[in-house]
Every structure is written in C-alpha cells, then in structure tokens.
C-alpha cells in the first residue's frame, strides 16, 4: 500500500473544513491530524473542537491522530473516539507506561501507532512493535511544518521494513512525516514507506495535479 496522509497543520484555521472536504473529493481517504501540547514540543496545533468539527462536517475519511504530547494517556482518552488510529511518541512514556497503554487500547479496540523522533533508533522499539498498527518515523524534529527532510530517515525506514518482512509483520504500516515533497516521496515509497504525511508542500501546491504527482508510481 502506497498512500499519502495530508497534514493540515499549516492550513489556515478558517479553511480546514474546505480543505479536508476537497481532499476527499480528490480521492484522498487519509488525513493526518497533528496535536501538540507546548510541552513535548514547543508549539500548539489543532484543538479538539477543530478536529471534532472536521469529523462532523467533512465526508468520512480515515483520521490519523499524531499526538506530540507528554500526557499521552489524557490525550488518548480525548481522541480515542474521534480518530481511527492514535499515534503517540515513544519518547513521551516509560516502557511500563507503553505496555499499560497497549492494554487500554486493546480493551477499547482502538488502533495504536508508535512514533520515533529522528534521534531515536529503530531497534529501541523493536521489542514492542508487534502491538502496533503503525510505526511513524519522524523525518524532521516534531513541532513544526515546513522543515527540511532528514535523509538518514530512509535508512531507518529500510531497517524497519526489513524487520517487519522477516518477522511476518507486514500488516504494520510504515508512516513517514516531515519534509516530504513531490521529489523525495518516490524514494520514501521505494525504501518501504506505506503512508507518507505531506504538510506544507501540499498546502503550497493545493491541486489535484499535486495529489496525482504524490501518489503516482
Ligand atoms: C510536524 C508534524 C508534521 C507536519 C509536516 O511536527 O508532525 O505532520 O505537519 O509538515 P511538513 O510536510 O511541512 O514537514
Ligand atoms: Zn505529524
């Protein structure tokens, strides 16, 4: 599966509903929602009311929620009934807490994703990996849109891809987020990414043509 999940972080607030509606009309069925707490990262992003209003007012689509927060449990409770998949940061919790969260999500029947920052190694999350539906490799430091893609992220993708293939865990999606554009997305897919988050590049070039360019093989 090779898909994009547009991030609406850099979309003007008064245009969120239009933007997401237009994406679904162009056949995009995943959208990436960035949530920040100004603690885990030095910024704030979408508010709960905005995400809820998009859910209520836009055509149905898969909502992937990217929690860049320290209080993962609190935000998980807030978003578990809004999002289709909730991705948190490995760096925000202890291993014991991660195991606790996995149990909670199992009971709630909520799909969980785990994300790692650029400096975190893939091997750190390997022991936990089978519990997740998605692994998000950050290709910029989380917190802001419009940053430059960190090339080494591709090595992490390929390491992860090899592990998942070898261990028959191919149903776990590999997502990449940060600095993706019409040029580097092909390489991401080539290295094993299933779903590429595209933020500012698509905001700046918002057209069906760009969507086609990003998803063409
Ligand atoms: C950054 C966010 C990203 C961001 C991507 O911390 O997690 O989802 O919106 O934006 P671009 O594609 O502009 O790097
Ligand atoms: Zn994100």
PDB file of C-alpha atoms and ligand atoms in Angstrom:
ATOM      1  CA  UNK A   1       0.000   0.000   0.000  1.00  0.00           C
ATOM      2  CA  UNK A   2       1.425   3.398  -1.024  1.00  0.00           C
ATOM      3  CA  UNK A   3      -0.659   6.282   0.238  1.00  0.00           C
ATOM      4  CA  UNK A   4      -0.464   9.844   1.391  1.00  0.00           C
ATOM      5  CA  UNK A   5      -1.943  11.279   4.564  1.00  0.00           C
ATOM      6  CA  UNK A   6      -2.062  15.074   4.215  1.00  0.00           C
ATOM      7  CA  UNK A   7      -1.268  17.045   7.378  1.00  0.00           C
ATOM      8  CA  UNK A   8      -3.463  20.095   7.882  1.00  0.00           C
ATOM      9  CA  UNK A   9      -1.128  21.743  10.392  1.00  0.00           C
ATOM     10  CA  UNK A  10      -0.320  24.645   8.065  1.00  0.00           C
ATOM     11  CA  UNK A  11      -3.829  25.152   6.687  1.00  0.00           C
ATOM     12  CA  UNK A  12      -5.460  28.429   7.836  1.00  0.00           C
ATOM     13  CA  UNK A  13      -7.985  27.666  10.579  1.00  0.00           C
ATOM     14  CA  UNK A  14     -10.913  29.129   8.670  1.00  0.00           C
ATOM     15  CA  UNK A  15     -10.213  26.843   5.726  1.00  0.00           C
ATOM     16  CA  UNK A  16      -9.889  23.478   7.489  1.00  0.00           C
ATOM     17  CA  UNK A  17     -13.313  22.108   6.550  1.00  0.00           C
ATOM     18  CA  UNK A  18     -12.990  23.193   2.908  1.00  0.00           C
ATOM     19  CA  UNK A  19      -9.507  21.755   2.648  1.00  0.00           C
ATOM     20  CA  UNK A  20     -10.391  18.329   4.032  1.00  0.00           C
ATOM     21  CA  UNK A  21     -13.618  18.179   2.002  1.00  0.00           C
ATOM     22  CA  UNK A  22     -11.676  18.953  -1.167  1.00  0.00           C
ATOM     23  CA  UNK A  23      -9.118  16.251  -0.376  1.00  0.00           C
ATOM     24  CA  UNK A  24     -11.845  13.633  -0.061  1.00  0.00           C
ATOM     25  CA  UNK A  25     -13.315  14.792  -3.388  1.00  0.00           C
ATOM     26  CA  UNK A  26      -9.933  14.155  -4.981  1.00  0.00           C
ATOM     27  CA  UNK A  27      -9.996  10.619  -3.613  1.00  0.00           C
ATOM     28  CA  UNK A  28      -7.685  11.069  -0.622  1.00  0.00           C
ATOM     29  CA  UNK A  29      -9.055   8.980   2.211  1.00  0.00           C
ATOM     30  CA  UNK A  30      -6.477   9.508   4.949  1.00  0.00           C
ATOM     31  CA  UNK A  31      -5.857  12.783   6.762  1.00  0.00           C
ATOM     32  CA  UNK A  32      -3.174  13.384   9.415  1.00  0.00           C
ATOM     33  CA  UNK A  33      -4.104  15.465  12.481  1.00  0.00           C
ATOM     34  CA  UNK A  34      -1.222  16.967  14.485  1.00  0.00           C
ATOM     35  CA  UNK A  35      -1.856  17.528  18.175  1.00  0.00           C
ATOM     36  CA  UNK A  36       0.734  19.388  20.291  1.00  0.00           C
ATOM     37  CA  UNK A  37       0.818  20.361  23.951  1.00  0.00           C
ATOM     38  CA  UNK A  38       3.547  23.014  24.059  1.00  0.00           C
ATOM     39  CA  UNK A  39       5.417  20.678  26.463  1.00  0.00           C
ATOM     40  CA  UNK A  40       6.597  17.647  24.469  1.00  0.00           C
ATOM     41  CA  UNK A  41       7.110  20.055  21.577  1.00  0.00           C
ATOM     42  CA  UNK A  42       7.349  23.873  21.763  1.00  0.00           C
ATOM     43  CA  UNK A  43       4.176  24.571  19.783  1.00  0.00           C
ATOM     44  CA  UNK A  44       0.441  24.017  19.701  1.00  0.00           C
ATOM     45  CA  UNK A  45      -1.502  22.720  16.728  1.00  0.00           C
ATOM     46  CA  UNK A  46      -5.070  21.564  16.231  1.00  0.00           C
ATOM     47  CA  UNK A  47      -7.568  21.836  19.077  1.00  0.00           C
ATOM     48  CA  UNK A  48     -10.030  19.096  19.980  1.00  0.00           C
ATOM     49  CA  UNK A  49     -13.029  21.205  18.893  1.00  0.00           C
ATOM     50  CA  UNK A  50     -11.484  21.716  15.458  1.00  0.00           C
ATOM     51  CA  UNK A  51     -10.806  18.036  14.914  1.00  0.00           C
ATOM     52  CA  UNK A  52     -14.311  17.161  16.104  1.00  0.00           C
ATOM     53  CA  UNK A  53     -15.874  19.745  13.826  1.00  0.00           C
ATOM     54  CA  UNK A  54     -13.959  18.339  10.844  1.00  0.00           C
ATOM     55  CA  UNK A  55     -15.232  14.866  11.698  1.00  0.00           C
ATOM     56  CA  UNK A  56     -18.793  16.158  11.866  1.00  0.00           C
ATOM     57  CA  UNK A  57     -18.709  18.370   8.797  1.00  0.00           C
ATOM     58  CA  UNK A  58     -16.485  16.605   6.269  1.00  0.00           C
ATOM     59  CA  UNK A  59     -17.059  13.443   4.258  1.00  0.00           C
ATOM     60  CA  UNK A  60     -15.965  10.295   6.080  1.00  0.00           C
ATOM     61  CA  UNK A  61     -12.233   9.553   5.890  1.00  0.00           C
ATOM     62  CA  UNK A  62      -9.571   7.784   7.947  1.00  0.00           C
ATOM     63  CA  UNK A  63      -8.398  10.177  10.659  1.00  0.00           C
ATOM     64  CA  UNK A  64      -4.867   9.516  11.833  1.00  0.00           C
ATOM     65  CA  UNK A  65      -4.084  11.428  15.001  1.00  0.00           C
ATOM     66  CA  UNK A  66      -0.436  12.265  15.743  1.00  0.00           C
ATOM     67  CA  UNK A  67      -0.045  13.075  19.431  1.00  0.00           C
ATOM     68  CA  UNK A  68       3.081  15.110  20.105  1.00  0.00           C
ATOM     69  CA  UNK A  69       2.302  15.350  23.804  1.00  0.00           C
ATOM     70  CA  UNK A  70       3.703  14.314  27.182  1.00  0.00           C
ATOM     71  CA  UNK A  71       0.350  13.359  28.750  1.00  0.00           C
ATOM     72  CA  UNK A  72      -0.308  10.551  26.294  1.00  0.00           C
ATOM     73  CA  UNK A  73      -2.984   8.893  28.469  1.00  0.00           C
ATOM     74  CA  UNK A  74      -5.025  12.096  28.805  1.00  0.00           C
ATOM     75  CA  UNK A  75      -4.918  12.900  25.095  1.00  0.00           C
ATOM     76  CA  UNK A  76      -5.572   9.272  24.181  1.00  0.00           C
ATOM     77  CA  UNK A  77      -8.828   9.421  26.156  1.00  0.00           C
ATOM     78  CA  UNK A  78      -9.751  12.676  24.443  1.00  0.00           C
ATOM     79  CA  UNK A  79      -9.147  11.444  20.902  1.00  0.00           C
ATOM     80  CA  UNK A  80      -9.896   7.709  21.036  1.00  0.00           C
ATOM     81  CA  UNK A  81     -13.462   8.189  19.839  1.00  0.00           C
ATOM     82  CA  UNK A  82     -12.564  10.739  17.167  1.00  0.00           C
ATOM     83  CA  UNK A  83      -9.551   9.190  15.454  1.00  0.00           C
ATOM     84  CA  UNK A  84      -9.277   5.908  13.581  1.00  0.00           C
ATOM     85  CA  UNK A  85      -5.696   5.468  14.650  1.00  0.00           C
ATOM     86  CA  UNK A  86      -3.904   7.181  17.531  1.00  0.00           C
ATOM     87  CA  UNK A  87      -0.135   7.582  17.259  1.00  0.00           C
ATOM     88  CA  UNK A  88       1.900   8.628  20.297  1.00  0.00           C
ATOM     89  CA  UNK A  89       5.623   9.233  20.812  1.00  0.00           C
ATOM     90  CA  UNK A  90       7.836   6.503  22.224  1.00  0.00           C
ATOM     91  CA  UNK A  91       9.945   9.215  23.892  1.00  0.00           C
ATOM     92  CA  UNK A  92       6.985  10.536  25.908  1.00  0.00           C
ATOM     93  CA  UNK A  93       6.462   7.387  28.027  1.00  0.00           C
ATOM     94  CA  UNK A  94       8.372   4.793  30.006  1.00  0.00           C
ATOM     95  CA  UNK A  95       8.279   1.214  28.759  1.00  0.00           C
ATOM     96  CA  UNK A  96       5.905   0.287  31.601  1.00  0.00           C
ATOM     97  CA  UNK A  97       3.541   3.057  30.592  1.00  0.00           C
ATOM     98  CA  UNK A  98       3.649   1.951  26.964  1.00  0.00           C
ATOM     99  CA  UNK A  99       2.630  -1.569  27.996  1.00  0.00           C
ATOM    100  CA  UNK A 100      -0.219  -0.075  30.034  1.00  0.00           C
ATOM    101  CA  UNK A 101      -1.387   1.990  27.066  1.00  0.00           C
ATOM    102  CA  UNK A 102      -1.283  -1.076  24.810  1.00  0.00           C
ATOM    103  CA  UNK A 103      -3.603  -2.899  27.228  1.00  0.00           C
ATOM    104  CA  UNK A 104      -6.020   0.036  27.411  1.00  0.00           C
ATOM    105  CA  UNK A 105      -6.164   0.361  23.628  1.00  0.00           C
ATOM    106  CA  UNK A 106      -6.753  -3.381  23.238  1.00  0.00           C
ATOM    107  CA  UNK A 107      -9.744  -3.187  25.577  1.00  0.00           C
ATOM    108  CA  UNK A 108     -11.052  -0.090  23.771  1.00  0.00           C
ATOM    109  CA  UNK A 109     -10.483  -1.734  20.396  1.00  0.00           C
ATOM    110  CA  UNK A 110      -8.509   1.325  19.283  1.00  0.00           C
ATOM    111  CA  UNK A 111      -5.664   1.076  16.765  1.00  0.00           C
ATOM    112  CA  UNK A 112      -2.382   2.431  18.126  1.00  0.00           C
ATOM    113  CA  UNK A 113       0.625   3.822  16.309  1.00  0.00           C
ATOM    114  CA  UNK A 114       4.064   4.489  17.781  1.00  0.00           C
ATOM    115  CA  UNK A 115       6.313   7.297  16.586  1.00  0.00           C
ATOM    116  CA  UNK A 116      10.041   7.890  16.958  1.00  0.00           C
ATOM    117  CA  UNK A 117      11.927  11.168  16.696  1.00  0.00           C
ATOM    118  CA  UNK A 118      14.924  11.499  14.340  1.00  0.00           C
ATOM    119  CA  UNK A 119      17.478  10.659  17.049  1.00  0.00           C
ATOM    120  CA  UNK A 120      15.665   7.564  18.335  1.00  0.00           C
ATOM    121  CA  UNK A 121      16.856   4.256  16.895  1.00  0.00           C
ATOM    122  CA  UNK A 122      14.510   1.732  15.315  1.00  0.00           C
ATOM    123  CA  UNK A 123      15.942  -1.043  17.469  1.00  0.00           C
ATOM    124  CA  UNK A 124      14.647   0.673  20.627  1.00  0.00           C
ATOM    125  CA  UNK A 125      11.031  -0.017  19.659  1.00  0.00           C
ATOM    126  CA  UNK A 126      11.549  -3.482  18.159  1.00  0.00           C
ATOM    127  CA  UNK A 127      10.609  -5.396  21.346  1.00  0.00           C
ATOM    128  CA  UNK A 128       7.228  -3.600  21.420  1.00  0.00           C
ATOM    129  CA  UNK A 129       6.495  -3.382  17.753  1.00  0.00           C
ATOM    130  CA  UNK A 130       4.053  -6.246  17.282  1.00  0.00           C
ATOM    131  CA  UNK A 131       1.489  -4.399  19.393  1.00  0.00           C
ATOM    132  CA  UNK A 132       1.036  -1.554  16.923  1.00  0.00           C
ATOM    133  CA  UNK A 133      -0.871  -0.986  13.694  1.00  0.00           C
ATOM    134  CA  UNK A 134       1.526   1.699  12.511  1.00  0.00           C
ATOM    135  CA  UNK A 135       5.078   2.913  13.082  1.00  0.00           C
ATOM    136  CA  UNK A 136       5.755   6.566  12.344  1.00  0.00           C
ATOM    137  CA  UNK A 137       9.336   7.529  11.522  1.00  0.00           C
ATOM    138  CA  UNK A 138       9.720  11.286  12.007  1.00  0.00           C
ATOM    139  CA  UNK A 139      11.870  12.738   9.242  1.00  0.00           C
ATOM    140  CA  UNK A 140      12.111  16.140  10.993  1.00  0.00           C
ATOM    141  CA  UNK A 141      12.143  17.094  14.685  1.00  0.00           C
ATOM    142  CA  UNK A 142       8.447  17.136  15.630  1.00  0.00           C
ATOM    143  CA  UNK A 143       6.829  20.514  16.295  1.00  0.00           C
ATOM    144  CA  UNK A 144       6.701  22.482  13.073  1.00  0.00           C
ATOM    145  CA  UNK A 145       5.741  22.106   9.447  1.00  0.00           C
ATOM    146  CA  UNK A 146       7.973  23.266   6.594  1.00  0.00           C
ATOM    147  CA  UNK A 147      11.275  21.793   7.808  1.00  0.00           C
ATOM    148  CA  UNK A 148      13.880  20.033   5.702  1.00  0.00           C
ATOM    149  CA  UNK A 149      13.719  16.241   5.283  1.00  0.00           C
ATOM    150  CA  UNK A 150      16.434  14.381   7.238  1.00  0.00           C
ATOM    151  CA  UNK A 151      17.968  11.940   4.731  1.00  0.00           C
ATOM    152  CA  UNK A 152      19.002   9.357   7.324  1.00  0.00           C
ATOM    153  CA  UNK A 153      15.289   8.662   7.920  1.00  0.00           C
ATOM    154  CA  UNK A 154      15.334   6.489   4.819  1.00  0.00           C
ATOM    155  CA  UNK A 155      17.863   4.127   6.435  1.00  0.00           C
ATOM    156  CA  UNK A 156      15.523   3.821   9.409  1.00  0.00           C
ATOM    157  CA  UNK A 157      12.631   3.033   7.079  1.00  0.00           C
ATOM    158  CA  UNK A 158      14.575   0.328   5.342  1.00  0.00           C
ATOM    159  CA  UNK A 159      15.759  -1.196   8.635  1.00  0.00           C
ATOM    160  CA  UNK A 160      12.158  -1.270   9.859  1.00  0.00           C
ATOM    161  CA  UNK A 161      10.864  -2.659   6.584  1.00  0.00           C
ATOM    162  CA  UNK A 162      13.386  -5.494   6.677  1.00  0.00           C
ATOM    163  CA  UNK A 163      12.445  -6.367  10.233  1.00  0.00           C
ATOM    164  CA  UNK A 164       8.711  -6.378   9.511  1.00  0.00           C
ATOM    165  CA  UNK A 165       9.161  -8.519   6.411  1.00  0.00           C
ATOM    166  CA  UNK A 166      11.452 -11.020   8.142  1.00  0.00           C
ATOM    167  CA  UNK A 167       9.132 -11.377  11.088  1.00  0.00           C
ATOM    168  CA  UNK A 168       5.925 -11.657   9.139  1.00  0.00           C
ATOM    169  CA  UNK A 169       4.571  -8.369  10.484  1.00  0.00           C
ATOM    170  CA  UNK A 170       3.747  -6.898   7.104  1.00  0.00           C
ATOM    171  CA  UNK A 171       0.341  -5.688   8.282  1.00  0.00           C
ATOM    172  CA  UNK A 172       2.075  -2.967  10.367  1.00  0.00           C
ATOM    173  CA  UNK A 173       2.132   0.229   8.327  1.00  0.00           C
ATOM    174  CA  UNK A 174       5.240   2.365   7.975  1.00  0.00           C
ATOM    175  CA  UNK A 175       4.470   6.075   8.013  1.00  0.00           C
ATOM    176  CA  UNK A 176       6.936   8.923   7.475  1.00  0.00           C
ATOM    177  CA  UNK A 177       6.323  12.544   8.493  1.00  0.00           C
ATOM    178  CA  UNK A 178       8.244  15.759   7.856  1.00  0.00           C
ATOM    179  CA  UNK A 179       9.681  17.500   4.830  1.00  0.00           C
ATOM    180  CA  UNK A 180       8.003  15.277   2.229  1.00  0.00           C
ATOM    181  CA  UNK A 181       7.587  16.772  -1.244  1.00  0.00           C
ATOM    182  CA  UNK A 182       6.979  15.776  -4.855  1.00  0.00           C
ATOM    183  CA  UNK A 183      10.650  14.886  -5.307  1.00  0.00           C
ATOM    184  CA  UNK A 184      11.564  12.837  -2.248  1.00  0.00           C
ATOM    185  CA  UNK A 185       8.284  10.945  -1.845  1.00  0.00           C
ATOM    186  CA  UNK A 186       9.221   8.383  -4.509  1.00  0.00           C
ATOM    187  CA  UNK A 187      12.338   7.422  -2.594  1.00  0.00           C
ATOM    188  CA  UNK A 188      10.298   7.081   0.593  1.00  0.00           C
ATOM    189  CA  UNK A 189       7.991   4.592  -1.105  1.00  0.00           C
ATOM    190  CA  UNK A 190      10.976   2.812  -2.628  1.00  0.00           C
ATOM    191  CA  UNK A 191      12.567   2.339   0.790  1.00  0.00           C
ATOM    192  CA  UNK A 192       9.358   0.830   2.203  1.00  0.00           C
ATOM    193  CA  UNK A 193       7.064   3.628   3.378  1.00  0.00           C
ATOM    194  CA  UNK A 194       3.361   2.728   3.134  1.00  0.00           C
ATOM    195  CA  UNK A 195       1.964   6.124   4.059  1.00  0.00           C
ATOM    196  CA  UNK A 196       3.695   9.483   3.605  1.00  0.00           C
ATOM    197  CA  UNK A 197       2.463  12.502   5.547  1.00  0.00           C
ATOM    198  CA  UNK A 198       2.552  15.616   3.371  1.00  0.00           C
ATOM    199  CA  UNK A 199       2.027  19.000   5.011  1.00  0.00           C
ATOM    200  CA  UNK A 200       3.280  22.332   3.694  1.00  0.00           C
ATOM    201  CA  UNK A 201       4.192  21.038   0.211  1.00  0.00           C
ATOM    202  CA  UNK A 202       0.559  20.230  -0.487  1.00  0.00           C
ATOM    203  CA  UNK A 203      -0.716  23.395   1.200  1.00  0.00           C
ATOM    204  CA  UNK A 204       1.517  25.449  -1.115  1.00  0.00           C
ATOM    205  CA  UNK A 205       0.611  23.436  -4.211  1.00  0.00           C
ATOM    206  CA  UNK A 206      -3.001  22.546  -3.498  1.00  0.00           C
ATOM    207  CA  UNK A 207      -4.360  20.875  -6.602  1.00  0.00           C
ATOM    208  CA  UNK A 208      -5.482  17.536  -7.919  1.00  0.00           C
ATOM    209  CA  UNK A 209      -2.368  17.562 -10.060  1.00  0.00           C
ATOM    210  CA  UNK A 210      -0.169  17.629  -6.950  1.00  0.00           C
ATOM    211  CA  UNK A 211      -2.133  14.742  -5.423  1.00  0.00           C
ATOM    212  CA  UNK A 212      -1.554  12.747  -8.611  1.00  0.00           C
ATOM    213  CA  UNK A 213       2.136  13.585  -8.614  1.00  0.00           C
ATOM    214  CA  UNK A 214       2.482  12.485  -4.987  1.00  0.00           C
ATOM    215  CA  UNK A 215       0.687   9.198  -5.498  1.00  0.00           C
ATOM    216  CA  UNK A 216       1.932   8.226  -8.976  1.00  0.00           C
ATOM    217  CA  UNK A 217       4.258   5.244  -9.192  1.00  0.00           C
TER     218      UNK A 217
HETATM  219  C1  LIG B   1       5.484  18.173  12.424  1.00  0.00           C
HETATM  220  C2  LIG B   1       4.201  17.462  12.144  1.00  0.00           C
HETATM  221  C3  LIG B   1       4.006  17.180  10.705  1.00  0.00           C
HETATM  222  C4  LIG B   1       3.982  18.410   9.828  1.00  0.00           C
HETATM  223  C5  LIG B   1       4.517  18.027   8.485  1.00  0.00           C
HETATM  224  O1  LIG B   1       5.873  18.004  13.719  1.00  0.00           O
HETATM  225  O2  LIG B   1       4.146  16.229  12.812  1.00  0.00           O
HETATM  226  O3  LIG B   1       2.871  16.366  10.476  1.00  0.00           O
HETATM  227  O4  LIG B   1       2.711  18.955   9.684  1.00  0.00           O
HETATM  228  O5  LIG B   1       4.665  19.175   7.719  1.00  0.00           O
HETATM  229  P1  LIG B   1       5.682  19.252   6.509  1.00  0.00           P
HETATM  230  O6  LIG B   1       5.207  18.230   5.490  1.00  0.00           O
HETATM  231  O7  LIG B   1       5.544  20.652   6.039  1.00  0.00           O
HETATM  232  O8  LIG B   1       7.026  18.917   7.022  1.00  0.00           O
HETATM  233 ZN1  LIG B   2       2.548  14.823  12.173  1.00  0.00          ZN
END
